[in-house]
Short mmCIF file of C-alpha atoms and ligand atoms in Angstrom, two decimals:
data_model
loop_
_atom_site.label_atom_id
_atom_site.label_comp_id
_atom_site.label_asym_id
_atom_site.label_seq_id
_atom_site.Cartn_x
_atom_site.Cartn_y
_atom_site.Cartn_z
CA MET I 1127 78.99 16.26 -55.05
CA HIS I 1128 81.98 18.18 -53.71
CA ARG I 1129 82.15 19.85 -57.13
CA LEU I 1130 78.76 21.36 -57.91
CA THR I 1131 77.09 20.39 -61.19
CA ASP I 1132 76.13 23.24 -63.55
CA GLU I 1133 72.52 22.99 -62.37
CA TYR I 1134 73.38 23.23 -58.66
CA GLU I 1135 75.85 26.06 -59.39
CA ALA I 1136 73.21 28.03 -61.32
CA LEU I 1137 70.80 27.70 -58.39
CA ARG I 1138 73.48 28.66 -55.87
CA LYS I 1139 74.39 31.72 -57.90
CA SER I 1140 70.81 32.90 -58.33
CA VAL I 1141 70.16 32.66 -54.56
CA GLU I 1142 73.49 34.38 -53.88
CA GLU I 1143 72.42 37.30 -56.09
CA PHE I 1144 68.95 37.41 -54.55
CA SER I 1145 70.43 37.47 -51.04
CA ARG I 1146 72.86 40.24 -51.91
CA GLU I 1147 70.52 42.40 -53.98
CA VAL I 1148 67.10 41.86 -52.37
CA VAL I 1149 67.64 40.62 -48.80
CA ALA I 1150 70.79 42.43 -47.67
CA PRO I 1151 69.62 46.03 -48.19
CA VAL I 1152 66.40 45.67 -46.15
CA ILE I 1153 66.66 42.80 -43.68
CA GLY I 1154 68.37 44.80 -40.91
CA ASP I 1155 65.28 46.98 -40.64
CA TYR I 1156 62.93 43.98 -40.37
CA TYR I 1157 65.26 42.50 -37.78
CA GLU I 1158 65.24 45.57 -35.57
CA ARG I 1159 61.44 45.79 -35.77
CA CYS I 1160 61.10 42.00 -35.20
CA ALA I 1161 58.84 42.06 -38.27
CA PHE I 1162 58.20 39.07 -40.52
CA PRO I 1163 59.49 39.84 -44.07
CA TYR I 1164 56.35 38.95 -46.07
CA ASP I 1165 57.54 40.61 -49.27
CA ILE I 1166 60.88 38.77 -49.24
CA VAL I 1167 59.07 35.48 -48.58
CA ALA I 1168 56.75 36.21 -51.52
CA GLN I 1169 59.74 36.80 -53.80
CA MET I 1170 61.38 33.58 -52.60
CA GLY I 1171 58.11 31.86 -53.44
CA ARG I 1172 58.16 33.25 -56.98
CA MET I 1173 61.74 31.96 -57.36
CA GLY I 1174 60.47 28.47 -56.52
CA LEU I 1175 62.60 28.09 -53.37
CA PHE I 1176 59.73 26.68 -51.28
CA GLY I 1177 59.27 23.85 -53.76
CA LEU I 1178 62.91 22.96 -54.42
CA PRO I 1179 62.82 19.30 -53.29
CA ILE I 1180 59.14 18.67 -54.18
CA PRO I 1181 58.07 17.01 -57.48
CA GLU I 1182 56.76 19.24 -60.26
CA GLU I 1183 53.36 17.51 -60.25
CA HIS I 1184 52.74 19.15 -56.84
CA GLY I 1185 53.96 22.55 -57.96
CA GLY I 1186 57.56 21.99 -56.86
CA MET I 1187 60.81 22.43 -58.76
CA GLY I 1188 61.52 18.69 -58.95
CA GLY I 1189 64.95 19.16 -57.41
CA ASP I 1190 66.37 17.48 -54.33
CA TYR I 1191 67.20 18.18 -50.73
CA PHE I 1192 70.76 19.19 -51.52
CA ALA I 1193 69.40 21.97 -53.73
CA LEU I 1194 67.45 23.23 -50.71
CA CYS I 1195 70.65 23.09 -48.64
CA LEU I 1196 72.53 25.20 -51.20
CA ALA I 1197 69.75 27.80 -51.14
CA LEU I 1198 69.79 27.86 -47.33
CA GLU I 1199 73.55 28.33 -47.25
CA GLU I 1200 73.38 31.29 -49.64
CA LEU I 1201 70.51 32.95 -47.76
CA ALA I 1202 72.20 32.51 -44.38
CA ARG I 1203 75.39 34.12 -45.70
CA VAL I 1204 73.33 37.30 -45.55
CA ASP I 1205 70.55 36.59 -43.06
CA SER I 1206 69.40 33.66 -40.93
CA SER I 1207 65.82 34.77 -40.20
CA VAL I 1208 64.97 34.45 -43.88
CA ALA I 1209 66.91 31.18 -44.12
CA ILE I 1210 65.19 29.55 -41.13
CA THR I 1211 61.80 30.62 -42.48
CA LEU I 1212 62.56 28.67 -45.67
CA GLU I 1213 64.15 25.75 -43.80
CA ALA I 1214 61.20 25.25 -41.47
CA ALA I 1215 58.63 25.80 -44.23
CA VAL I 1216 60.16 23.16 -46.51
CA SER I 1217 61.87 20.71 -44.21
CA LEU I 1218 59.32 20.72 -41.37
CA GLY I 1219 56.21 21.95 -43.21
CA ALA I 1220 56.08 20.64 -46.79
CA MET I 1221 58.32 17.56 -46.66
CA PRO I 1222 56.22 15.60 -44.11
CA ILE I 1223 53.10 16.23 -46.25
CA HIS I 1224 55.00 15.19 -49.38
CA ARG I 1225 56.40 12.09 -47.74
CA TYR I 1226 53.52 10.87 -45.55
CA GLY I 1227 50.40 12.72 -46.75
CA THR I 1228 47.39 11.13 -48.44
CA ASP I 1229 46.59 12.14 -52.02
CA ALA I 1230 43.91 14.47 -50.67
CA GLN I 1231 46.33 16.13 -48.20
CA LYS I 1232 48.96 16.55 -50.91
CA ALA I 1233 46.40 18.05 -53.29
CA GLU I 1234 45.12 20.40 -50.60
CA TRP I 1235 48.44 21.67 -49.26
CA LEU I 1236 51.42 21.09 -51.55
CA PRO I 1237 50.61 23.57 -54.35
CA ARG I 1238 50.20 26.36 -51.78
CA LEU I 1239 53.26 25.32 -49.77
CA THR I 1240 55.55 25.02 -52.77
CA SER I 1241 54.56 28.46 -54.04
CA GLY I 1242 55.31 30.03 -50.64
CA GLU I 1243 51.75 31.36 -50.53
CA THR I 1244 51.15 29.24 -47.39
CA LEU I 1245 53.55 28.12 -44.66
CA GLY I 1246 53.27 24.86 -42.76
CA ALA I 1247 54.75 24.35 -39.28
CA PHE I 1248 55.82 21.30 -37.30
CA GLY I 1249 54.87 21.11 -33.61
CA LEU I 1250 56.99 18.63 -31.72
CA THR I 1251 58.62 20.50 -28.83
CA GLU I 1252 56.56 21.13 -25.70
CA PRO I 1253 57.09 23.51 -22.79
CA GLY I 1254 58.15 20.51 -20.67
CA GLY I 1255 60.94 19.34 -22.99
CA GLY I 1256 62.32 19.15 -26.51
CA SER I 1257 65.28 16.77 -26.24
CA ASP I 1258 63.35 14.08 -24.38
CA VAL I 1259 60.66 13.12 -26.85
CA PRO I 1260 58.46 11.20 -26.16
CA GLY I 1261 59.34 11.36 -22.41
CA GLY I 1262 58.41 15.03 -22.15
CA MET I 1263 55.35 14.85 -24.40
CA ARG I 1264 51.97 15.61 -22.80
CA THR I 1265 49.80 16.63 -25.77
CA THR I 1266 47.09 14.06 -26.44
CA ALA I 1267 44.68 13.40 -29.29
CA THR I 1268 41.69 11.08 -28.85
CA LEU I 1269 39.14 9.98 -31.44
CA ASP I 1270 35.58 11.04 -30.75
CA GLY I 1271 32.75 10.84 -33.28
CA GLY I 1272 35.06 10.80 -36.30
CA GLU I 1273 37.19 13.69 -35.04
CA TRP I 1274 40.50 14.02 -33.23
CA VAL I 1275 40.17 15.99 -30.00
CA ILE I 1276 43.54 17.57 -29.18
CA ASN I 1277 44.63 18.91 -25.79
CA GLY I 1278 48.04 20.21 -24.78
CA SER I 1279 50.61 22.79 -25.78
CA LYS I 1280 53.71 23.24 -27.94
CA ALA I 1281 56.68 25.56 -27.46
CA PHE I 1282 58.98 27.43 -29.87
CA ILE I 1283 57.16 26.53 -33.09
CA THR I 1284 58.61 28.24 -36.18
CA ASN I 1285 56.26 29.77 -38.80
CA SER I 1286 53.21 28.86 -36.71
CA GLY I 1287 51.64 32.30 -36.34
CA THR I 1288 52.23 34.29 -39.53
CA ASP I 1289 49.37 35.70 -41.61
CA ILE I 1290 50.13 33.02 -44.21
CA THR I 1291 50.45 30.01 -41.89
CA GLY I 1292 48.10 27.28 -43.15
CA PHE I 1293 48.55 24.56 -40.54
CA VAL I 1294 50.64 23.06 -37.80
CA ALA I 1295 51.41 19.34 -37.93
CA VAL I 1296 51.08 18.41 -34.27
CA ALA I 1297 52.75 15.38 -32.72
CA ALA I 1298 50.46 13.95 -30.04
CA ILE I 1299 49.99 10.88 -27.90
CA THR I 1300 47.13 8.89 -29.41
CA GLY I 1301 47.33 5.81 -27.19
CA HIS I 1302 49.71 3.39 -25.49
CA ARG I 1303 51.58 0.41 -26.80
CA GLU I 1304 52.20 -2.88 -25.06
CA PRO I 1305 55.02 -2.58 -22.49
CA GLY I 1306 58.46 -3.32 -23.94
CA GLU I 1307 61.09 -5.68 -22.48
CA ASP I 1308 61.78 -3.20 -19.70
CA GLY I 1309 58.11 -3.46 -18.64
CA ARG I 1310 57.46 0.25 -19.37
CA ALA I 1311 54.41 1.25 -21.40
CA ARG I 1312 55.38 3.38 -24.39
CA PRO I 1313 53.15 6.07 -25.81
CA GLU I 1314 51.73 5.72 -29.30
CA ILE I 1315 52.53 8.95 -31.13
CA SER I 1316 50.79 10.22 -34.25
CA THR I 1317 50.92 13.42 -36.24
CA ILE I 1318 47.75 15.40 -36.92
CA ILE I 1319 47.34 18.36 -39.27
CA VAL I 1320 45.64 21.25 -37.49
CA PRO I 1321 44.62 24.08 -39.87
CA SER I 1322 45.14 27.65 -38.62
CA GLY I 1323 42.00 29.14 -37.16
CA THR I 1324 40.57 25.81 -35.96
CA PRO I 1325 38.49 26.50 -32.82
CA GLY I 1326 40.40 25.46 -29.68
CA PHE I 1327 43.80 26.10 -31.35
CA ALA I 1328 45.36 29.25 -29.85
CA VAL I 1329 48.55 30.92 -31.05
CA SER I 1330 50.39 33.10 -28.52
CA LYS I 1331 52.10 36.36 -29.38
CA LYS I 1332 55.63 36.12 -30.78
CA TYR I 1333 58.45 35.35 -28.34
CA SER I 1334 61.00 38.07 -27.77
CA LYS I 1335 64.10 36.25 -29.04
CA VAL I 1336 67.87 36.79 -28.77
CA GLY I 1337 68.24 36.19 -32.52
CA TRP I 1338 66.31 35.15 -35.65
CA SER I 1339 64.31 38.27 -34.86
CA ALA I 1340 62.64 38.54 -38.27
CA SER I 1341 61.35 34.96 -38.07
CA ASP I 1342 58.10 33.78 -36.49
CA THR I 1343 58.24 31.58 -33.36
CA ARG I 1344 55.21 30.95 -31.11
CA GLU I 1345 53.84 28.94 -28.26
CA LEU I 1346 50.66 27.06 -29.16
CA SER I 1347 47.85 25.64 -27.06
CA PHE I 1348 45.10 23.16 -27.87
CA THR I 1349 41.93 22.99 -25.79
CA ASP I 1350 39.41 20.40 -26.96
CA CYS I 1351 40.53 21.30 -30.47
CA ARG I 1352 38.62 19.14 -32.95
CA VAL I 1353 39.84 18.23 -36.42
CA PRO I 1354 38.44 15.58 -38.81
CA GLU I 1355 39.88 12.06 -38.50
CA ALA I 1356 41.25 12.51 -42.04
CA GLY I 1357 43.69 15.09 -40.61
CA LEU I 1358 45.94 12.24 -39.46
CA LEU I 1359 49.29 12.51 -41.28
CA GLY I 1360 50.49 9.08 -42.38
CA GLU I 1361 49.73 6.03 -40.30
CA ARG I 1362 48.45 6.17 -36.77
CA GLY I 1363 51.28 5.38 -34.33
CA ARG I 1364 54.02 6.26 -36.85
CA GLY I 1365 54.53 9.80 -35.56
CA TYR I 1366 57.77 8.97 -33.74
CA ALA I 1367 59.36 7.38 -36.82
CA GLN I 1368 58.12 10.29 -38.97
CA PHE I 1369 59.74 12.99 -36.90
CA LEU I 1370 63.00 11.05 -36.48
CA ARG I 1371 63.29 11.00 -40.29
CA THR I 1372 62.18 14.62 -40.56
CA LEU I 1373 64.76 15.70 -37.99
CA ASP I 1374 67.61 13.72 -39.60
CA GLU I 1375 66.99 15.59 -42.85
CA GLY I 1376 66.42 18.84 -41.01
CA ARG I 1377 69.84 18.55 -39.37
CA VAL I 1378 71.53 18.53 -42.75
CA ALA I 1379 69.53 21.63 -43.65
CA ILE I 1380 70.46 23.36 -40.37
CA ALA I 1381 74.08 22.41 -41.03
CA ALA I 1382 73.87 24.13 -44.43
CA LEU I 1383 72.32 27.20 -42.82
CA SER I 1384 75.12 27.23 -40.20
CA VAL I 1385 77.76 27.03 -42.92
CA GLY I 1386 76.11 30.03 -44.58
CA LEU I 1387 76.38 32.05 -41.38
CA ALA I 1388 80.01 30.96 -40.92
CA GLN I 1389 80.76 31.98 -44.53
CA GLY I 1390 78.98 35.30 -44.05
CA CYS I 1391 81.37 36.05 -41.17
CA VAL I 1392 84.37 35.37 -43.43
CA ASP I 1393 82.88 37.56 -46.22
CA GLU I 1394 82.24 40.49 -43.90
CA CYS I 1395 85.67 40.29 -42.27
CA LEU I 1396 87.54 40.14 -45.56
CA ARG I 1397 85.89 43.41 -46.56
CA TYR I 1398 86.31 45.14 -43.22
CA VAL I 1399 89.97 44.35 -42.51
CA ARG I 1400 90.98 46.00 -45.80
CA GLU I 1401 89.23 49.24 -44.80
CA ARG I 1402 89.77 49.55 -41.07
CA ARG I 1403 93.09 51.01 -40.00
CA ALA I 1404 94.91 50.92 -36.66
CA PHE I 1405 98.45 51.98 -35.76
CA GLY I 1406 99.05 53.32 -39.24
CA GLN I 1407 97.95 50.38 -41.36
CA GLU I 1408 95.01 48.22 -42.38
CA ILE I 1409 94.16 45.78 -39.60
CA GLY I 1410 94.25 43.00 -42.22
CA ARG I 1411 98.03 43.32 -42.23
CA TYR I 1412 98.31 42.06 -38.65
CA GLN I 1413 99.04 38.38 -38.39
CA ALA I 1414 96.76 38.04 -35.36
CA ILE I 1415 93.84 39.13 -37.56
CA GLN I 1416 94.94 37.03 -40.54
CA PHE I 1417 95.17 33.90 -38.36
CA LYS I 1418 91.67 34.51 -37.02
CA ILE I 1419 90.31 34.76 -40.55
CA ALA I 1420 92.28 31.69 -41.64
CA ASP I 1421 90.77 29.72 -38.75
CA MET I 1422 87.30 30.97 -39.72
CA GLU I 1423 87.85 29.78 -43.29
CA VAL I 1424 89.07 26.36 -42.08
CA ARG I 1425 85.94 25.88 -39.94
CA THR I 1426 83.64 26.93 -42.77
CA HIS I 1427 85.34 24.68 -45.30
CA THR I 1428 85.34 21.57 -43.09
CA ALA I 1429 81.73 22.15 -42.01
CA ARG I 1430 80.67 22.49 -45.65
CA LEU I 1431 82.36 19.18 -46.51
CA ALA I 1432 80.55 17.56 -43.57
CA TYR I 1433 77.11 18.65 -44.78
CA TYR I 1434 77.86 17.84 -48.43
CA HIS I 1435 78.85 14.33 -47.30
CA ALA I 1436 75.69 13.86 -45.19
CA ALA I 1437 73.54 15.10 -48.08
CA GLU I 1438 75.31 12.77 -50.51
CA LYS I 1439 74.52 9.74 -48.34
CA MET I 1440 70.94 10.90 -47.85
CA LEU I 1441 70.34 11.29 -51.57
CA ALA I 1442 71.96 7.90 -52.27
CA GLY I 1443 69.39 6.34 -49.93
CA GLU I 1444 72.10 5.21 -47.51
CA PRO I 1445 71.91 5.51 -43.71
CA PHE I 1446 72.96 9.07 -42.85
CA LYS I 1447 71.93 9.61 -39.22
CA LYS I 1448 75.52 9.76 -37.94
CA GLU I 1449 76.71 11.99 -40.79
CA ALA I 1450 73.75 14.35 -40.28
CA ALA I 1451 74.54 14.64 -36.56
CA ILE I 1452 78.24 15.22 -37.28
CA ALA I 1453 77.42 17.87 -39.88
CA LYS I 1454 75.04 19.67 -37.53
CA LEU I 1455 77.49 19.57 -34.63
CA VAL I 1456 80.53 20.70 -36.63
CA SER I 1457 78.75 23.44 -38.55
CA SER I 1458 76.88 24.95 -35.59
CA ASN I 1459 80.20 25.10 -33.73
CA ALA I 1460 81.76 26.75 -36.78
CA ALA I 1461 78.97 29.32 -36.94
CA MET I 1462 79.26 30.13 -33.25
CA ASP I 1463 83.07 30.40 -33.30
CA ASN I 1464 83.11 32.45 -36.50
CA ALA I 1465 80.44 34.83 -35.19
CA ARG I 1466 82.49 35.43 -32.04
CA ASP I 1467 85.71 36.01 -34.00
CA ALA I 1468 84.02 38.22 -36.61
CA THR I 1469 82.52 40.41 -33.89
CA GLN I 1470 85.95 40.71 -32.29
CA ILE I 1471 87.52 41.73 -35.61
CA PHE I 1472 84.87 44.43 -36.07
CA GLY I 1473 85.64 45.85 -32.62
CA GLY I 1474 82.96 48.23 -31.33
CA TYR I 1475 81.18 48.23 -34.70
CA GLY I 1476 80.71 44.49 -34.28
CA PHE I 1477 78.40 45.26 -31.38
CA MET I 1478 76.22 47.58 -33.47
CA ASN I 1479 73.08 46.29 -35.11
CA GLU I 1480 73.77 48.21 -38.31
CA PHE I 1481 76.57 45.76 -39.18
CA PRO I 1482 75.59 42.22 -40.22
CA VAL I 1483 78.16 40.62 -37.87
CA GLY I 1484 76.13 41.81 -34.87
CA ARG I 1485 73.18 39.93 -36.31
CA PHE I 1486 75.36 36.88 -37.01
CA TYR I 1487 76.46 36.91 -33.37
CA ARG I 1488 72.88 36.91 -32.12
CA ASP I 1489 71.75 34.33 -34.68
CA ALA I 1490 74.54 31.79 -34.15
CA LYS I 1491 73.65 30.48 -30.69
CA ILE I 1492 70.32 28.89 -31.62
CA LEU I 1493 72.13 26.71 -34.17
CA GLU I 1494 73.61 24.75 -31.24
CA ILE I 1495 70.09 24.26 -29.82
CA GLY I 1496 67.38 23.93 -32.52
CA GLU I 1497 66.56 20.60 -34.23
CA GLY I 1498 68.52 18.81 -31.52
CA THR I 1499 71.05 20.37 -29.18
CA SER I 1500 74.80 19.70 -29.51
CA GLU I 1501 74.47 17.24 -26.61
CA VAL I 1502 71.73 15.38 -28.48
CA GLN I 1503 73.96 15.23 -31.59
CA ARG I 1504 76.72 13.67 -29.47
CA MET I 1505 74.21 11.17 -28.06
CA LEU I 1506 73.14 10.24 -31.61
CA ILE I 1507 76.75 9.80 -32.75
CA ALA I 1508 77.53 7.63 -29.70
CA ARG I 1509 74.46 5.44 -30.40
CA GLN I 1510 75.51 5.02 -34.02
CA LEU I 1511 78.90 3.86 -32.75
CA GLY I 1512 77.11 1.16 -30.79
CA LEU I 1513 77.47 2.71 -27.34
CA PRO I 1514 74.59 1.92 -24.93
CA ALA I 1515 71.61 4.27 -24.47
C1 FAD R 2761 63.88 29.81 -32.24
C2 FAD R 2761 63.47 28.39 -32.06
C3 FAD R 2761 62.76 27.74 -33.06
C4 FAD R 2761 62.32 26.43 -32.88
N1 FAD R 2761 61.50 25.85 -33.82
C5 FAD R 2761 60.92 24.64 -33.54
C6 FAD R 2761 59.92 24.09 -34.41
O1 FAD R 2761 59.59 24.66 -35.45
N2 FAD R 2761 59.33 22.92 -34.06
C7 FAD R 2761 59.66 22.25 -32.90
O2 FAD R 2761 59.07 21.20 -32.63
N3 FAD R 2761 60.62 22.75 -32.07
C8 FAD R 2761 61.24 23.92 -32.35
N4 FAD R 2761 62.19 24.44 -31.51
C9 FAD R 2761 62.54 23.70 -30.30
C10 FAD R 2761 63.95 23.13 -30.28
O3 FAD R 2761 64.05 22.06 -31.17
C11 FAD R 2761 64.25 22.76 -28.82
O4 FAD R 2761 64.44 23.96 -28.10
C12 FAD R 2761 65.47 21.87 -28.69
O5 FAD R 2761 65.24 20.61 -29.24
C13 FAD R 2761 65.89 21.70 -27.22
O6 FAD R 2761 64.81 21.35 -26.43
P1 FAD R 2761 64.52 22.16 -25.07
O7 FAD R 2761 64.57 23.60 -25.40
O8 FAD R 2761 63.29 21.64 -24.45
O9 FAD R 2761 65.76 21.85 -24.13
P2 FAD R 2761 65.86 20.63 -23.11
O10 FAD R 2761 65.49 19.38 -23.79
O11 FAD R 2761 65.14 21.00 -21.87
O12 FAD R 2761 67.42 20.61 -22.81
C14 FAD R 2761 68.03 21.50 -21.87
C15 FAD R 2761 69.53 21.19 -21.83
O13 FAD R 2761 69.75 19.86 -21.34
C16 FAD R 2761 70.53 19.15 -22.27
N5 FAD R 2761 70.16 17.74 -22.22
C17 FAD R 2761 68.91 17.21 -22.34
N6 FAD R 2761 68.98 15.87 -22.24
C18 FAD R 2761 70.29 15.54 -22.08
C19 FAD R 2761 71.00 14.31 -21.91
N7 FAD R 2761 70.38 13.13 -21.92
N8 FAD R 2761 72.34 14.36 -21.76
C20 FAD R 2761 72.99 15.55 -21.76
N9 FAD R 2761 72.37 16.74 -21.89
C21 FAD R 2761 71.04 16.73 -22.06
C22 FAD R 2761 70.25 19.78 -23.61
O14 FAD R 2761 71.26 19.48 -24.56
C23 FAD R 2761 70.18 21.24 -23.22
O15 FAD R 2761 71.49 21.75 -23.11
C24 FAD R 2761 62.67 25.74 -31.70
C25 FAD R 2761 63.44 26.37 -30.71
C26 FAD R 2761 63.82 27.68 -30.87
C27 FAD R 2761 64.58 28.35 -29.76
#
């Protein structure tokens, strides 16, 4: 997989062109207005990007998850708000329906999700904690008269409040299991599909964020929110296993997105250092600058290999939890370090919103937090090495 097949390369190239020709000229304006780029999303939908890893029978492109990763990398080379909108819509919105949904749920949602006409969101994190799930989970769902009654709240949920959001898949406590060997009762967690506009489901106004400013992130609350029993996604009590799998895949996708941002920093710097002059020559002639760019390239290259490797194991059906965590950790570090160095190379212009590196700087930090913090990745790697929990 380290050498892309003709099919992967054609996809990569078409998203590269789209990013450069369609996204790049306009995204800065959306970003400054904190506006969701509906027209760009619609064009991505027409290109089939929202259905890349979904079978054709459900309106998808019949590709695989690595194809999605390549598209995310190319989008994030130019802009991360657009990339995270696609990542969350596919990885957290469509994939759980594709993987765990009933035939009726697939028929209802997948054609709209794969066309990009509708976005699905995934509500796991709560105001009381994102790393410690299920310890920090308080949202409950109880069965009453053939309906789930949901109470609780969710924090930081991507794509949950746009005009085209169709549903949020909400992880909730639906009961308690027998105590384990340690004598502690464990919650039974299930995932329930809550369509937008359901009474009792309230979406707050958008957060004011440090980065990803043209993406949609909201806090959600559920007050005696009733949905039909058939809204259960997959088996009752399998919610924990479902989101572990969803997050393992998602980490490979976030790694790809991080590599895109890291590569975008290299691209921008290579252009700039040939134009900008100081002390009588182009700054690209100074070894201090060249070494910075060389280090940026090294980080990007190694991070890309890490996510390619994780994706290869995933697609081969082999265990990939450790490789996904390594890829996410390495590539988010690369994005953060490259964004800092690129901003430094741009000097004062690096601090101006009109240059993409300013956006890269603001967008890089969340990559070390979302879909599992860097500390959580280290915990996962340690567990995979057999170290005690
Ligand atoms: C823009 C944005 C979009 C997001 N989108 C979504 C989404 O679509 N769906 C969703 O469900 N969530 C989403 N999230 C939530 C995200 O996944 C969480 O923020 C993340 O998992 C961290 O959880 P937390 O913020 O509660 O931090 P906490 O869990 O409170 O962690 C705080 C700090 O403590 C550290 N820490 C925690 N436990 C340990 C430990 N045992 N050892 C060492 N250090 C530890 C953490 O690493 C972190 O540094 C999003 C967040 C943001 C900011």
